[in-house]
Amino acid sequence: DAKTTQPPSMDCAEGRAANLPCNHSTISGNEYVYWYRQIHSQGPQYIIHGLKNNETNEMASLIITEDRKSSTLILPHATLRDTAVYYCVMNAGGTSYGKLTFGQGTILTVHP
Amino acid sequence: EAQVTQNPRYLITVTGKKLTVTCSQNMNHEYMSWYRQDPGLGLRQIYYSMNVEVTDKGDVPEGYKVSRKEKRNFPLILESPSPNQTSLYFCATRTAYTGELFFGEGSRLTVL
């Protein structure tokens, strides 16, 4: 799986958009970009994933650059409850999903 | 309700005393996996299983065993625990359709 690089921490004001970057310059053609978040020591929670097109769901938007070497997770209106560690994870889709590597993630702090 | 259930949730044990952390899922997923989480190191994959009787090593398999005799259960076995296995452990399953991971609530293990 491709290696990912994320900033260790970020701050965001409540109500503003939080934009979390992830660099995955060694991503291969069949690897998807997944985002998860972990609140305190709970099990990580799935947010969104994509291959090359931008994606949006009720939680967030995912913007993937045209060369697929980086992506940005956008929380459009951050709330205090969005304070968490956010992980960007690469993995091949379909049936090729054995090893999965999480990086150290980004600690997002949303402040009032 | 879709669930991944781990037991025990908390355990304090002593060096060398064999223990098993159980993981059970009710989603009929073929893929299951174990992770450990340590401060500053993120989530690291220990073992994964693509299906019954099929298991493979993740990034940090030393000191652990697993078995997959039936689809719903994937126990993690520590034959001779050592203090460096003190950690927070997560079990996860994965749907083949979207690749989304579902995590258990975690098991906090302390080896004295």
Tab-separated table of C-alpha atoms in Angstrom:
chain	number	residue	atom	x	y	z
A	1	ASP	CA	0.000	0.000	0.000
A	2	ALA	CA	1.081	3.565	-0.665
A	3	LYS	CA	2.587	5.582	2.160
A	4	THR	CA	0.643	8.625	3.336
A	5	THR	CA	1.803	11.887	4.890
A	6	GLN	CA	-0.482	14.060	6.992
A	7	PRO	CA	0.208	17.103	9.167
A	8	PRO	CA	0.333	16.058	12.823
A	9	SER	CA	-2.187	18.661	13.964
A	10	MET	CA	-4.565	21.353	12.761
A	11	ASP	CA	-6.951	23.837	14.312
A	12	CYS	CA	-10.283	25.036	13.046
A	13	ALA	CA	-12.893	27.478	14.313
A	14	GLU	CA	-16.357	26.125	14.943
A	15	GLY	CA	-18.641	26.709	11.957
A	16	ARG	CA	-15.776	27.090	9.518
A	17	ALA	CA	-14.649	24.543	6.974
A	18	ALA	CA	-11.875	22.179	8.040
A	19	ASN	CA	-9.582	21.151	5.206
A	20	LEU	CA	-7.365	18.192	6.043
A	21	PRO	CA	-4.627	17.370	3.512
A	22	CYS	CA	-3.038	14.029	2.748
A	23	ASN	CA	-0.081	13.335	0.523
A	24	HIS	CA	0.076	9.937	-1.182
A	25	SER	CA	2.562	10.465	-3.983
A	26	THR	CA	3.268	6.735	-4.429
A	27	ILE	CA	-0.378	5.738	-4.866
A	28	SER	CA	-0.930	3.092	-7.496
A	29	GLY	CA	-3.678	2.988	-10.073
A	30	ASN	CA	-5.943	0.562	-8.239
A	31	GLU	CA	-5.657	2.136	-4.782
A	32	TYR	CA	-8.554	3.987	-3.239
A	33	VAL	CA	-8.261	6.872	-0.782
A	34	TYR	CA	-10.136	6.229	2.469
A	35	TRP	CA	-10.648	8.594	5.378
A	36	TYR	CA	-11.442	7.561	8.946
A	37	ARG	CA	-11.634	9.444	12.199
A	38	GLN	CA	-11.112	8.392	15.781
A	39	ILE	CA	-12.642	10.200	18.726
A	40	HIS	CA	-10.719	9.662	21.956
A	41	SER	CA	-9.895	5.930	22.115
A	42	GLN	CA	-13.002	4.674	20.359
A	43	GLY	CA	-12.765	2.494	17.267
A	44	PRO	CA	-12.087	4.527	14.109
A	45	GLN	CA	-15.136	5.494	12.103
A	46	TYR	CA	-15.360	5.487	8.316
A	47	ILE	CA	-15.962	8.889	6.715
A	48	ILE	CA	-15.601	8.675	2.955
A	49	HIS	CA	-13.564	7.134	0.157
A	50	GLY	CA	-12.796	7.711	-3.521
A	51	LEU	CA	-10.687	6.565	-6.445
A	52	LYS	CA	-10.207	9.598	-8.683
A	53	ASN	CA	-13.421	11.592	-8.746
A	54	ASN	CA	-14.388	13.978	-5.984
A	55	GLU	CA	-16.890	12.521	-3.571
A	56	THR	CA	-19.415	13.958	-1.136
A	57	ASN	CA	-21.611	12.397	1.495
A	58	GLU	CA	-23.511	13.635	4.520
A	59	MET	CA	-20.352	13.850	6.593
A	60	ALA	CA	-17.718	15.314	4.313
A	61	SER	CA	-16.302	15.948	0.860
A	62	LEU	CA	-13.204	14.366	-0.623
A	63	ILE	CA	-11.168	16.218	-3.225
A	64	ILE	CA	-8.541	14.164	-5.079
A	65	THR	CA	-6.030	15.913	-7.303
A	66	GLU	CA	-5.939	14.987	-10.970
A	67	ASP	CA	-2.603	13.186	-10.603
A	68	ARG	CA	-4.011	11.415	-7.491
A	69	LYS	CA	-0.891	12.211	-5.487
A	70	SER	CA	-2.764	14.106	-2.831
A	71	SER	CA	-6.243	14.595	-1.460
A	72	THR	CA	-8.150	16.848	0.924
A	73	LEU	CA	-10.926	15.935	3.296
A	74	ILE	CA	-13.333	18.799	3.820
A	75	LEU	CA	-15.664	19.094	6.798
A	76	PRO	CA	-17.833	21.955	5.560
A	77	HIS	CA	-19.068	23.312	8.891
A	78	ALA	CA	-16.902	21.952	11.674
A	79	THR	CA	-18.426	21.466	15.107
A	80	LEU	CA	-16.800	20.776	18.465
A	81	ARG	CA	-17.770	17.113	18.032
A	82	ASP	CA	-15.512	16.920	14.973
A	83	THR	CA	-12.461	17.181	17.231
A	84	ALA	CA	-10.719	13.870	16.542
A	85	VAL	CA	-7.761	12.191	14.892
A	86	TYR	CA	-8.256	11.870	11.127
A	87	TYR	CA	-6.551	9.111	9.165
A	88	CYS	CA	-5.955	8.954	5.445
A	89	VAL	CA	-5.530	5.340	4.282
A	90	MET	CA	-4.688	3.857	0.909
A	91	ASN	CA	-5.882	0.447	-0.194
A	92	ALA	CA	-6.681	-1.394	-3.355
A	93	GLY	CA	-10.383	-1.925	-3.808
A	94	GLY	CA	-12.239	-4.986	-4.978
A	95	THR	CA	-10.894	-8.245	-3.614
A	96	SER	CA	-7.314	-7.015	-3.188
A	97	TYR	CA	-7.707	-5.587	0.283
A	98	GLY	CA	-5.366	-7.492	2.547
A	99	LYS	CA	-2.843	-5.304	4.268
A	100	LEU	CA	-4.039	-1.916	5.417
A	101	THR	CA	-1.656	0.692	6.768
A	102	PHE	CA	-2.784	3.622	8.871
A	103	GLY	CA	-0.402	6.527	9.347
A	104	GLN	CA	-0.278	8.619	12.483
A	105	GLY	CA	-3.113	10.843	11.341
A	106	THR	CA	-3.947	14.507	11.934
A	107	ILE	CA	-5.261	15.695	15.267
A	108	LEU	CA	-8.000	18.178	14.409
A	109	THR	CA	-9.026	20.520	17.200
A	110	VAL	CA	-12.194	22.534	16.643
A	111	HIS	CA	-12.407	25.491	18.993
A	112	PRO	CA	-15.332	27.785	19.803
B	1	GLU	CA	-27.580	-3.713	14.362
B	2	ALA	CA	-24.208	-4.231	12.696
B	3	GLN	CA	-21.659	-4.986	15.393
B	4	VAL	CA	-18.078	-5.964	15.995
B	5	THR	CA	-17.784	-7.188	19.564
B	6	GLN	CA	-14.508	-7.549	21.414
B	7	ASN	CA	-13.905	-9.161	24.801
B	8	PRO	CA	-12.516	-8.378	27.237
B	9	ARG	CA	-12.655	-4.604	26.966
B	10	TYR	CA	-10.084	-4.184	29.731
B	11	LEU	CA	-7.554	-6.659	31.051
B	12	ILE	CA	-4.567	-6.498	33.360
B	13	THR	CA	-2.403	-9.592	33.292
B	14	VAL	CA	1.123	-10.719	34.071
B	15	THR	CA	4.017	-11.641	31.847
B	16	GLY	CA	3.781	-15.121	30.389
B	17	LYS	CA	0.151	-15.850	31.187
B	18	LYS	CA	-1.572	-16.868	27.951
B	19	LEU	CA	-4.607	-14.841	27.001
B	20	THR	CA	-7.125	-14.604	24.190
B	21	VAL	CA	-9.001	-11.527	23.018
B	22	THR	CA	-12.132	-12.533	21.193
B	23	CYS	CA	-13.710	-10.741	18.244
B	24	SER	CA	-17.105	-11.517	16.811
B	25	GLN	CA	-19.032	-9.879	13.959
B	26	ASN	CA	-22.627	-10.199	12.797
B	27	MET	CA	-22.228	-8.697	9.311
B	28	ASN	CA	-21.192	-11.871	7.477
B	29	HIS	CA	-18.019	-10.167	6.256
B	30	GLU	CA	-15.265	-12.353	4.921
B	31	TYR	CA	-12.451	-9.983	5.901
B	32	MET	CA	-11.380	-9.472	9.515
B	33	SER	CA	-8.306	-7.860	10.982
B	34	TRP	CA	-6.538	-6.956	14.229
B	35	TYR	CA	-4.746	-3.689	14.999
B	36	ARG	CA	-2.828	-2.339	17.934
B	37	GLN	CA	-2.600	1.316	18.803
B	38	ASP	CA	0.215	2.873	20.791
B	39	PRO	CA	0.868	6.556	21.542
B	40	GLY	CA	2.689	8.236	18.674
B	41	LEU	CA	2.563	5.154	16.461
B	42	GLY	CA	-0.970	5.238	15.113
B	43	LEU	CA	-2.779	2.038	14.209
B	44	ARG	CA	-0.626	-0.897	13.188
B	45	GLN	CA	-2.026	-4.038	11.628
B	46	ILE	CA	-1.179	-7.310	13.408
B	47	TYR	CA	-2.940	-9.968	11.347
B	48	TYR	CA	-5.736	-10.132	8.845
B	49	SER	CA	-7.956	-12.846	7.429
B	50	MET	CA	-9.472	-12.820	3.970
B	51	ASN	CA	-11.782	-15.753	4.740
B	52	VAL	CA	-12.234	-18.833	6.906
B	53	GLU	CA	-8.933	-20.697	7.357
B	54	VAL	CA	-7.052	-17.926	5.510
B	55	THR	CA	-4.868	-15.654	7.638
B	56	ASP	CA	-1.839	-13.497	6.908
B	57	LYS	CA	0.611	-11.294	8.738
B	58	GLY	CA	0.242	-7.563	8.981
B	59	ASP	CA	3.002	-5.161	9.955
B	60	VAL	CA	3.562	-6.280	13.569
B	61	PRO	CA	2.691	-10.000	13.943
B	62	GLU	CA	5.480	-10.986	16.351
B	63	GLY	CA	4.186	-12.400	19.615
B	64	TYR	CA	0.643	-12.940	18.343
B	65	LYS	CA	-1.359	-15.791	16.855
B	66	VAL	CA	-4.759	-15.828	15.228
B	67	SER	CA	-7.190	-18.406	13.943
B	68	ARG	CA	-10.239	-18.217	11.692
B	69	LYS	CA	-12.256	-21.372	12.042
B	70	GLU	CA	-15.595	-19.732	11.344
B	71	LYS	CA	-16.586	-16.583	9.534
B	72	ARG	CA	-17.933	-14.624	12.482
B	73	ASN	CA	-15.009	-15.078	14.916
B	74	PHE	CA	-11.378	-14.021	14.763
B	75	PRO	CA	-9.621	-14.411	18.128
B	76	LEU	CA	-6.240	-12.854	18.891
B	77	ILE	CA	-3.994	-15.059	20.993
B	78	LEU	CA	-1.041	-13.939	23.075
B	79	GLU	CA	0.747	-17.172	23.994
B	80	SER	CA	3.272	-15.541	26.337
B	81	PRO	CA	2.430	-11.860	26.809
B	82	SER	CA	5.198	-9.397	27.534
B	83	PRO	CA	5.041	-5.784	28.772
B	84	ASN	CA	5.699	-4.458	25.244
B	85	GLN	CA	2.333	-5.879	24.254
B	86	THR	CA	0.597	-3.442	26.556
B	87	SER	CA	-1.597	-1.609	24.102
B	88	LEU	CA	-5.087	-0.775	22.857
B	89	TYR	CA	-6.286	-3.461	20.462
B	90	PHE	CA	-8.942	-3.126	17.777
B	91	CYS	CA	-10.677	-5.759	15.726
B	92	ALA	CA	-12.198	-4.742	12.397
B	93	THR	CA	-14.214	-6.240	9.586
B	94	ARG	CA	-14.493	-4.973	6.056
B	95	THR	CA	-17.282	-5.038	3.529
B	96	ALA	CA	-16.314	-6.255	0.085
B	97	TYR	CA	-18.741	-3.805	-1.527
B	98	THR	CA	-17.264	-0.463	-0.436
B	99	GLY	CA	-14.133	-1.551	1.388
B	100	GLU	CA	-15.318	0.295	4.494
B	101	LEU	CA	-13.818	-0.941	7.774
B	102	PHE	CA	-16.013	-1.471	10.839
B	103	PHE	CA	-14.137	-1.395	14.130
B	104	GLY	CA	-14.878	-2.858	17.501
B	105	GLU	CA	-14.790	-0.714	20.626
B	106	GLY	CA	-11.275	-1.744	21.536
B	107	SER	CA	-9.611	-3.866	24.201
B	108	ARG	CA	-7.141	-2.196	26.519
B	109	LEU	CA	-4.540	-4.702	27.610
B	110	THR	CA	-1.909	-4.146	30.292
B	111	VAL	CA	0.859	-6.707	30.799
B	112	LEU	CA	2.806	-6.321	34.047
